[in-house]
Coordinates of C-alpha atoms in Angstrom, one line a residue:
Chain A
M1 CA -21.2 -6.9 -5.6
T2 CA -21.1 -5.0 -2.4
Y3 CA -18.2 -4.5 0.2
C4 CA -19.5 -3.4 3.8
V5 CA -17.2 -4.1 7.0
G6 CA -18.6 -3.4 10.4
I7 CA -15.0 -3.3 13.3
L8 CA -16.2 -3.3 17.1
V9 CA -13.1 -2.6 19.3
R10 CA -13.2 -1.5 22.7
E11 CA -14.3 2.1 21.8
G12 CA -17.6 1.5 19.8
L13 CA -18.5 0.3 16.6
V14 CA -17.7 1.1 12.9
M15 CA -19.7 0.6 9.8
I16 CA -18.8 1.3 6.2
A17 CA -20.6 0.2 3.4
D18 CA -20.3 1.4 -0.3
T19 CA -23.4 1.8 -2.5
R20 CA -23.4 0.4 -5.7
T21 CA -25.2 -2.6 -7.0
N22 CA -25.3 -4.3 -10.3
A23 CA -26.9 -6.8 -12.4
G24 CA -24.3 -7.2 -15.1
V25 CA -21.6 -4.5 -15.7
D26 CA -24.0 -3.3 -17.7
N27 CA -26.4 -2.4 -15.3
I28 CA -25.5 -0.1 -12.1
A29 CA -26.8 1.8 -9.8
I30 CA -27.0 3.8 -6.7
F31 CA -28.6 2.2 -3.3
R32 CA -28.0 2.7 0.6
K33 CA -27.1 -0.6 2.1
L34 CA -25.8 0.7 5.3
H35 CA -29.3 1.7 7.6
L36 CA -29.8 3.4 11.0
F37 CA -32.4 2.7 13.6
E38 CA -31.7 5.5 16.3
V39 CA -33.5 6.8 19.3
P40 CA -30.7 8.9 20.8
G41 CA -30.0 7.7 24.8
E42 CA -31.7 4.3 24.1
R43 CA -30.5 2.6 21.1
M44 CA -28.0 3.0 17.9
I45 CA -28.7 0.0 15.4
T46 CA -26.9 0.1 12.1
L47 CA -27.8 -2.8 9.7
A48 CA -25.7 -3.4 6.6
T49 CA -27.0 -5.4 3.5
A50 CA -25.2 -7.2 0.8
G51 CA -26.9 -9.9 -1.9
N52 CA -29.9 -9.7 -4.2
L53 CA -31.2 -6.2 -3.4
S54 CA -34.7 -7.5 -4.1
I55 CA -34.2 -9.8 -0.8
S56 CA -32.6 -6.7 1.4
Q57 CA -35.0 -4.4 0.5
S58 CA -38.0 -6.6 1.5
V59 CA -36.2 -7.4 4.6
L60 CA -35.6 -3.9 5.4
S61 CA -39.5 -3.4 4.7
L62 CA -40.6 -6.1 7.0
L63 CA -38.2 -4.9 9.9
S64 CA -39.7 -1.4 9.3
E65 CA -43.2 -2.6 9.4
G66 CA -42.5 -5.2 12.1
I67 CA -42.7 -8.7 12.6
E68 CA -45.7 -10.7 14.8
D69 CA -43.9 -11.9 18.0
P70 CA -44.6 -15.5 17.8
Q71 CA -45.3 -15.5 21.9
T72 CA -46.8 -12.4 22.5
G73 CA -48.7 -11.5 19.0
E74 CA -47.3 -8.1 19.0
L75 CA -45.5 -6.4 16.0
E76 CA -41.9 -6.1 16.8
T77 CA -39.4 -4.3 14.7
L78 CA -35.4 -2.6 15.2
F79 CA -37.0 0.3 17.1
T80 CA -39.3 -2.1 19.5
V81 CA -36.6 -5.3 20.4
P82 CA -35.2 -4.9 23.8
T83 CA -32.0 -6.1 23.3
M84 CA -29.8 -7.0 20.7
V85 CA -29.6 -10.6 20.6
K86 CA -33.8 -10.2 19.9
A87 CA -32.4 -7.3 17.6
S88 CA -30.4 -10.5 15.5
R89 CA -33.4 -13.3 16.0
L90 CA -35.7 -10.8 14.4
V91 CA -33.3 -9.9 11.0
G92 CA -33.1 -13.7 10.9
R93 CA -37.2 -14.3 11.1
A94 CA -37.7 -11.7 8.5
I95 CA -35.0 -13.2 6.4
R96 CA -37.0 -16.6 6.8
Q97 CA -40.3 -14.7 6.0
V98 CA -38.9 -13.4 2.3
Y99 CA -37.5 -16.6 1.6
A100 CA -40.9 -18.5 2.4
A101 CA -42.2 -15.7 0.2
D102 CA -39.9 -15.5 -2.6
G103 CA -37.6 -17.9 -2.2
A104 CA -38.9 -21.2 -4.4
D105 CA -39.9 -18.8 -7.3
M106 CA -36.3 -17.6 -7.4
E107 CA -34.9 -20.9 -7.0
M108 CA -37.3 -22.4 -9.6
R109 CA -35.8 -19.3 -12.0
N110 CA -32.4 -20.0 -11.0
M111 CA -31.4 -17.5 -9.0
S112 CA -29.9 -18.3 -5.0
F113 CA -31.3 -17.1 -2.7
D114 CA -28.6 -14.8 -1.7
V115 CA -28.2 -12.2 1.2
T116 CA -26.0 -11.4 4.2
L117 CA -26.5 -8.7 6.6
L118 CA -24.1 -6.6 9.1
L119 CA -26.2 -6.0 11.9
G120 CA -24.5 -3.8 14.8
G121 CA -25.4 -1.6 17.7
Q122 CA -26.5 -1.1 21.2
I123 CA -29.6 -0.5 23.4
L124 CA -29.7 0.7 26.7
G125 CA -29.2 -1.9 29.6
G126 CA -27.2 -4.3 27.1
D127 CA -23.4 -4.5 25.3
M128 CA -22.4 -3.1 22.0
R129 CA -22.5 -6.4 19.4
L130 CA -21.7 -6.7 16.2
F131 CA -23.2 -9.9 14.1
Q132 CA -23.4 -11.1 10.8
I133 CA -26.6 -12.5 9.6
Y134 CA -26.8 -15.5 6.2
A135 CA -29.8 -16.3 4.1
A136 CA -31.0 -19.1 6.4
G137 CA -31.6 -16.8 9.3
N138 CA -28.5 -18.0 11.4
A139 CA -25.9 -15.4 12.9
I140 CA -22.3 -15.5 13.9
E141 CA -21.2 -12.7 16.1
A142 CA -17.6 -10.4 16.1
T143 CA -15.5 -11.4 19.0
D144 CA -12.3 -9.9 20.9
D145 CA -10.0 -12.2 18.7
T146 CA -12.3 -11.4 15.5
P147 CA -13.3 -8.0 16.2
F148 CA -14.5 -7.4 12.3
L149 CA -16.5 -8.8 10.0
Q150 CA -17.2 -8.5 6.2
I151 CA -20.2 -8.7 3.4
G152 CA -19.9 -9.1 -0.5
E153 CA -16.7 -8.9 -1.6
P154 CA -14.1 -9.8 1.5
K155 CA -10.8 -10.9 -0.1
Y156 CA -9.1 -7.2 -1.5
G157 CA -9.7 -5.5 1.6
K158 CA -9.2 -8.0 4.0
P159 CA -5.2 -8.0 4.1
I160 CA -4.9 -4.7 6.0
L161 CA -7.6 -5.5 8.6
D162 CA -6.2 -8.9 9.2
R163 CA -2.7 -7.3 10.0
A164 CA -3.9 -4.0 11.6
I165 CA -7.0 -4.5 13.8
A166 CA -7.2 -5.8 17.7
H167 CA -10.1 -5.5 19.9
D168 CA -8.1 -2.4 21.6
T169 CA -7.5 -0.6 18.2
A170 CA -8.5 3.2 18.5
I171 CA -12.0 3.9 17.2
V172 CA -10.4 6.7 15.1
E173 CA -7.7 4.0 13.5
A174 CA -10.5 1.7 13.1
L175 CA -12.5 4.6 11.0
K176 CA -9.3 5.2 8.6
L177 CA -8.3 1.4 8.4
G178 CA -12.0 0.8 7.5
L179 CA -11.6 3.3 4.6
I180 CA -8.2 1.6 3.5
S181 CA -10.0 -1.5 3.4
M182 CA -12.9 0.2 0.9
D183 CA -10.2 2.0 -0.8
S184 CA -8.3 -1.6 -1.8
T185 CA -11.9 -2.7 -2.6
L186 CA -12.3 0.2 -5.3
K187 CA -9.6 -0.1 -6.8
S188 CA -9.7 -3.8 -7.6
N189 CA -13.5 -4.9 -7.8
L190 CA -15.8 -2.5 -10.4
G191 CA -18.7 -3.6 -8.6
V192 CA -17.8 -1.8 -5.1
G193 CA -18.5 2.0 -6.3
L194 CA -18.5 5.2 -4.6
P195 CA -20.5 7.0 -2.2
I196 CA -19.7 5.4 0.9
D197 CA -21.8 5.3 4.0
I198 CA -20.4 5.4 7.6
V199 CA -21.5 5.3 10.8
V200 CA -19.4 5.6 13.7
A201 CA -20.6 4.9 17.1
K202 CA -18.8 4.9 20.6
R203 CA -19.4 2.2 23.1
D204 CA -22.3 3.4 25.7
A205 CA -23.0 6.8 23.6
L206 CA -26.2 5.3 22.1
R207 CA -25.8 7.9 19.3
A208 CA -24.0 7.7 15.8
G209 CA -21.1 10.1 16.6
I210 CA -20.6 9.6 12.5
R211 CA -23.1 9.4 10.0
Y212 CA -21.6 10.6 6.6
R213 CA -21.5 10.1 3.2
I214 CA -18.5 10.0 1.2
E215 CA -19.1 11.4 -2.1
E216 CA -16.9 11.2 -5.3
D217 CA -13.8 13.7 -5.0
E218 CA -14.4 14.5 -1.2
P219 CA -11.3 16.0 0.2
Y220 CA -10.6 13.5 3.2
F221 CA -11.0 10.3 1.1
R222 CA -8.9 11.5 -1.7
D223 CA -6.2 12.8 0.7
L224 CA -6.3 9.4 2.9
R225 CA -6.1 7.2 -0.6
D226 CA -3.3 9.3 -2.2
R227 CA -1.2 9.2 1.1
W228 CA -2.2 5.6 1.6
S229 CA -0.7 5.1 -2.0
S230 CA 2.6 7.5 -1.3
A231 CA 3.2 5.5 2.2
L232 CA 2.8 1.8 0.3
R233 CA 5.3 3.0 -2.4
A234 CA 8.3 4.5 0.0
A235 CA 7.4 1.2 2.3
H236 CA 8.3 -1.1 -0.4
Q237 CA 10.9 1.0 -1.9
A238 CA 12.4 1.0 1.6
I239 CA 13.0 -2.2 2.0
P240 CA 16.7 -3.9 1.3
R241 CA 17.1 -5.6 -2.2
P242 CA 16.2 -9.7 -1.6
P243 CA 19.8 -10.9 -1.0
Y244 CA 18.7 -14.2 -3.9
A245 CA 20.7 -12.8 -7.2
D246 CA 23.9 -14.6 -8.2
E247 CA 26.7 -12.6 -9.7
G248 CA 25.4 -12.8 -13.0
F249 CA 22.3 -10.9 -12.3
Chain B
M25 CA -5.3 -23.9 -3.2
T26 CA -2.5 -22.1 -4.8
Y27 CA -0.6 -18.5 -5.4
C28 CA 1.5 -17.9 -8.0
V29 CA 2.1 -14.3 -9.5
G30 CA 4.2 -13.6 -12.8
I31 CA 5.5 -9.8 -13.6
L32 CA 6.7 -9.2 -16.8
V33 CA 8.0 -5.7 -16.4
R34 CA 10.8 -3.6 -19.0
E35 CA 13.9 -5.2 -17.2
G36 CA 12.6 -8.9 -17.1
L37 CA 10.6 -11.3 -15.7
V38 CA 9.0 -12.5 -12.1
M39 CA 8.1 -15.9 -11.0
I40 CA 7.0 -16.7 -7.3
A41 CA 4.8 -19.7 -6.4
D42 CA 4.2 -21.2 -3.0
T43 CA 3.9 -25.1 -2.3
R44 CA 1.1 -26.0 -0.5
T45 CA -1.2 -28.3 -1.9
N46 CA -4.1 -29.5 0.2
A47 CA -7.1 -31.7 -0.3
G48 CA -9.2 -30.2 2.8
V49 CA -7.6 -29.2 5.4
D50 CA -7.2 -31.9 6.7
N51 CA -4.7 -33.3 3.9
I52 CA -1.9 -30.7 3.1
A53 CA 1.2 -31.7 1.4
I54 CA 4.2 -29.4 -0.5
F55 CA 4.4 -29.4 -4.0
R56 CA 7.2 -27.8 -6.6
K57 CA 4.7 -25.6 -8.4
L58 CA 6.9 -23.6 -10.0
H59 CA 9.2 -25.2 -12.9
L60 CA 12.4 -24.1 -14.8
F61 CA 13.5 -24.9 -18.3
E62 CA 16.6 -23.5 -18.8
V63 CA 19.4 -24.0 -21.4
P64 CA 21.5 -21.1 -20.1
G65 CA 22.3 -18.2 -23.2
E66 CA 19.4 -20.1 -25.5
R67 CA 16.6 -20.4 -23.3
M68 CA 15.0 -19.4 -20.1
I69 CA 11.1 -20.9 -19.6
T70 CA 9.6 -21.0 -16.2
L71 CA 6.0 -22.6 -15.7
A72 CA 3.9 -22.2 -12.5
T73 CA 0.7 -24.3 -12.2
A74 CA -2.6 -23.9 -10.3
G75 CA -5.1 -26.2 -9.8
N76 CA -6.0 -30.1 -9.9
L77 CA -2.6 -31.4 -8.9
S78 CA -3.1 -34.9 -11.4
I79 CA -3.6 -32.5 -14.0
S80 CA -0.5 -30.1 -13.6
Q81 CA 1.6 -32.8 -12.9
S82 CA 0.2 -34.7 -15.9
V83 CA 0.7 -31.6 -17.9
L84 CA 4.1 -31.0 -16.8
S85 CA 5.1 -34.8 -17.5
L86 CA 4.0 -34.7 -21.2
L87 CA 5.9 -31.2 -21.5
S88 CA 9.3 -33.0 -20.5
E89 CA 8.1 -36.5 -22.3
G90 CA 7.4 -34.5 -25.6
I91 CA 4.0 -33.9 -27.7
E92 CA 3.7 -35.1 -31.3
D93 CA 3.5 -32.1 -33.5
P94 CA 0.5 -32.6 -36.0
Q95 CA 2.7 -31.0 -38.9
T96 CA 6.1 -32.8 -38.5
G97 CA 5.3 -36.1 -36.7
E98 CA 8.2 -35.0 -34.3
L99 CA 7.9 -34.7 -30.2
E100 CA 8.2 -31.1 -29.0
T101 CA 8.9 -30.4 -25.6
L102 CA 9.7 -26.9 -24.1
F103 CA 13.6 -27.5 -24.6
T104 CA 12.8 -27.9 -28.3
V105 CA 10.1 -24.9 -29.3
P106 CA 11.4 -22.4 -31.2
T107 CA 9.2 -19.5 -30.0
M108 CA 7.3 -18.7 -26.7
V109 CA 4.3 -18.4 -28.3
K110 CA 4.6 -21.8 -29.3
A111 CA 5.8 -23.0 -25.8
S112 CA 2.3 -21.5 -25.3
R113 CA 0.9 -23.5 -27.8
L114 CA 2.6 -26.9 -26.5
V115 CA 1.3 -26.4 -23.2
G116 CA -2.4 -25.8 -24.5
R117 CA -1.8 -29.0 -26.4
A118 CA -0.4 -30.5 -23.3
I119 CA -3.8 -29.8 -21.1
R120 CA -6.5 -30.8 -24.1
Q121 CA -4.5 -34.3 -24.0
V122 CA -4.7 -34.3 -20.3
Y123 CA -8.4 -33.1 -20.7
A124 CA -8.9 -35.6 -23.5
A125 CA -7.4 -38.7 -21.5
D126 CA -9.1 -37.5 -17.9
G127 CA -11.6 -35.3 -18.5
A128 CA -14.7 -37.3 -19.0
D129 CA -14.2 -39.7 -16.1
M130 CA -13.0 -36.5 -13.6
E131 CA -16.6 -35.2 -15.0
M132 CA -18.6 -38.0 -14.2
R133 CA -17.5 -38.2 -11.1
N134 CA -18.1 -34.6 -10.4
M135 CA -14.2 -33.2 -10.4
S136 CA -14.1 -30.3 -12.6
F137 CA -11.2 -30.2 -14.9
D138 CA -9.1 -27.3 -13.1
V139 CA -6.1 -26.0 -14.0
T140 CA -4.3 -22.6 -15.1
L141 CA -0.8 -22.3 -15.7
L142 CA 1.4 -19.1 -16.1
L143 CA 4.4 -19.4 -19.0
G144 CA 7.0 -16.8 -19.1
G145 CA 10.0 -16.2 -20.5
Q146 CA 12.8 -16.2 -23.7
I147 CA 14.0 -18.0 -26.9
L148 CA 16.9 -16.8 -28.5
G149 CA 15.7 -14.8 -30.9
G150 CA 12.6 -13.8 -29.7
D151 CA 11.4 -11.3 -26.7
M152 CA 10.3 -12.1 -23.3
R153 CA 6.6 -13.1 -22.8
L154 CA 4.4 -13.7 -20.2
F155 CA 1.3 -15.8 -20.7
Q156 CA -1.9 -17.7 -18.7
I157 CA -3.2 -20.5 -20.1
Y158 CA -6.6 -21.8 -19.3
A159 CA -7.8 -25.5 -18.5
A160 CA -9.4 -25.2 -22.5
G161 CA -5.9 -24.4 -23.5
N162 CA -6.6 -20.9 -24.4
A163 CA -4.4 -18.4 -23.5
I164 CA -4.1 -14.7 -22.3
E165 CA -0.8 -12.8 -22.3
A166 CA 0.8 -10.1 -20.3
T167 CA 0.7 -6.7 -22.0
D168 CA 2.8 -3.3 -21.0
D169 CA -0.8 -2.0 -19.5
T170 CA -1.0 -5.2 -17.3
P171 CA 2.5 -6.7 -16.4
F172 CA 1.6 -9.2 -13.6
L173 CA -0.6 -12.0 -13.8
Q174 CA -1.7 -14.2 -11.1
I175 CA -3.4 -17.8 -10.7
G176 CA -4.6 -19.6 -7.8
E177 CA -5.8 -17.3 -5.2
P178 CA -5.6 -13.7 -6.4
K179 CA -7.1 -11.8 -4.8
Y180 CA -5.6 -10.9 -1.1
G181 CA -2.6 -9.9 -3.1
K182 CA -3.9 -8.0 -5.7
P183 CA -4.4 -4.5 -4.4
I184 CA -0.6 -4.0 -3.9
L185 CA 0.1 -4.9 -7.3
D186 CA -2.5 -3.1 -8.8
R187 CA -1.2 0.4 -7.0
A188 CA 2.5 -0.5 -7.0
I189 CA 3.4 -2.9 -10.7
A190 CA 3.6 -0.6 -13.9
H191 CA 5.5 -1.9 -16.8
D192 CA 8.5 0.5 -15.9
T193 CA 9.0 -0.8 -12.3
A194 CA 12.9 -1.7 -11.3
I195 CA 13.1 -5.6 -11.5
V196 CA 14.1 -5.8 -7.9
E197 CA 11.1 -3.6 -7.0
A198 CA 9.0 -6.2 -8.7
L199 CA 10.2 -9.1 -6.8
K200 CA 9.8 -6.9 -3.3
L201 CA 5.7 -6.1 -4.5
G202 CA 5.3 -9.8 -5.8
L203 CA 6.8 -11.1 -2.2
I204 CA 4.6 -8.5 0.0
S205 CA 1.7 -9.9 -2.5
M206 CA 2.8 -13.3 -1.4
D207 CA 2.8 -12.5 2.2
S208 CA -1.0 -11.0 2.1
T209 CA -2.0 -14.1 0.8
L210 CA -0.3 -16.0 3.4
K211 CA -1.5 -13.9 5.9
S212 CA -5.3 -14.8 5.1
N213 CA -5.7 -17.8 3.4
L214 CA -4.5 -21.2 4.9
G215 CA -4.4 -23.3 1.4
V216 CA -0.9 -21.1 0.5
G217 CA 1.9 -21.8 2.6
L218 CA 5.6 -21.8 2.5
P219 CA 8.4 -22.8 1.2
I220 CA 8.4 -20.1 -1.8
D221 CA 10.4 -20.7 -4.9
I222 CA 11.1 -17.6 -7.0
V223 CA 12.5 -17.5 -10.1
V224 CA 13.9 -13.9 -12.1
A225 CA 15.6 -13.7 -15.0
K226 CA 16.6 -10.2 -16.9
R227 CA 15.8 -9.6 -20.3
D228 CA 17.9 -11.0 -23.0
A229 CA 20.0 -12.5 -20.0
L230 CA 18.5 -16.1 -21.1
R231 CA 19.2 -17.5 -17.9
A232 CA 17.7 -17.5 -14.2
G233 CA 19.5 -14.8 -12.3
I234 CA 17.8 -15.6 -9.4
R235 CA 16.2 -19.0 -8.7
Y236 CA 15.9 -19.4 -4.9
R237 CA 13.2 -21.1 -2.6
I238 CA 12.3 -19.6 0.6
E239 CA 11.5 -21.5 3.4
E240 CA 10.4 -21.0 6.9
D241 CA 12.0 -18.7 9.1
E242 CA 14.1 -17.2 6.1
P243 CA 15.6 -14.7 7.8
Y244 CA 15.2 -11.8 4.3
F245 CA 11.3 -12.9 3.9
R246 CA 10.9 -12.7 7.9
D247 CA 12.5 -9.1 7.6
L248 CA 10.1 -8.1 4.5
R249 CA 7.2 -9.1 6.3
D250 CA 7.8 -7.4 9.3
R251 CA 9.4 -4.1 7.4
W252 CA 5.9 -3.8 5.7
S253 CA 4.0 -4.5 8.6
S254 CA 5.6 -1.4 11.0
A255 CA 5.4 0.3 7.6
L256 CA 1.6 -0.2 7.2
R257 CA 0.6 0.7 11.0
A258 CA 3.0 3.6 10.7
A259 CA 1.2 4.7 7.3
H260 CA -2.5 4.7 8.8
Q261 CA -1.5 6.2 12.1
A262 CA 0.1 8.9 10.1
I263 CA -3.3 9.5 8.3
P264 CA -5.2 12.7 10.0
R265 CA -8.1 12.2 11.9
P266 CA -11.5 11.9 9.2
P267 CA -13.2 15.5 9.8
Y268 CA -16.6 13.3 10.1
A269 CA -17.3 13.4 13.8
D270 CA -20.4 15.6 14.9
E271 CA -19.5 17.8 18.0
G272 CA -20.9 15.3 20.9
F273 CA -18.0 12.3 19.5

């Protein structure tokens, strides 16, 4: 399992991903799922992956090696594509190439071709964008109405984002809310685990202002988790008693 | 979809269930999913249902009409079983009878035999118990370590329960937390909807001290939702800024 969230607010982009992979509960490992393709001042692209590890690693290899542009015959990578929309299509083509190579054999062995990616970033001359790309290579994009996208195990961490994230949320609040959303998921799903990778980039900065790995026992994240738990406790205790009881209760 | 939660704390039992049923998003209806079988002073049994409505209604009909005891040949209902464990087995037998009648035809038409129930309560002379009963008729039971059980769509509403519910949580807090858990689920899953039914019973009272239906715009629940949203906003805003940014951020 996996939990990755991308949040695109007016000020910029937050991407957060866990690092746990598992093939059954008795086979867990740490793999980086959040990748940065950056040329400061020119482009800042991040890619988060969920699903079958062999597929996502193959997709990443293709995106680094390059995929032939069907028109020009040239090799394209995330470092050469001129726009974020083309970056999203390149990722889609990479997924289709992996499907063409491995999909039939995987399905013959009853393994579903399961991969989903978040692609966020900005290239000089274009706007900041955030896409979710599916196993068929098709994509959706975050908008002002729905400024966050989640892949992997979305449900435990979704209520706090549904309540609190809007397009005009400050980027530092978006980062805190993303970490709280990750905390809820860590608490409820063993398939999601520390360390947590973070990339944050302000709009038009064209570089990652935060790239950080939160390890086990990292003091800020531990403090955030403690403060959040205490605040929730205080919050439900401060709500008045339900007036529903009859006299005998 | 459905969301029902049962919480068994030292002080007693809280059962909460939504009422929305849907066959596709274009066919929704209101059906009671939380049922009370009560003889004040002698027994207080509640049953919450999730899954296929035809199965859960058939199970309820059998439990009201009675099922023949294989040993004595007498008809047993939730009003006649002598203990909660026997009540749980009776529900399991009801499910198996419905499966015997409808299961094969449903599966032939690619409908899965999908039903899960929460059974909570107390019968004079026995302790208060809370069971989750599966489509095969087998059951698990809440314990001091894991004092709540959820059926239907559990994930959105689980983090708050994971954080805050323990065996020694006050029953009034357990009710508030159950309503907050329901609120998170209502916000994130359209298949779960108002009205909300509640039954709360103190241990050894052998009667429901609260039996209440929260309708749309009911003032206490609306206030609880508002207070909770405001408290969450204040809570994440009060958390210090993450110290991860580099100088250029």
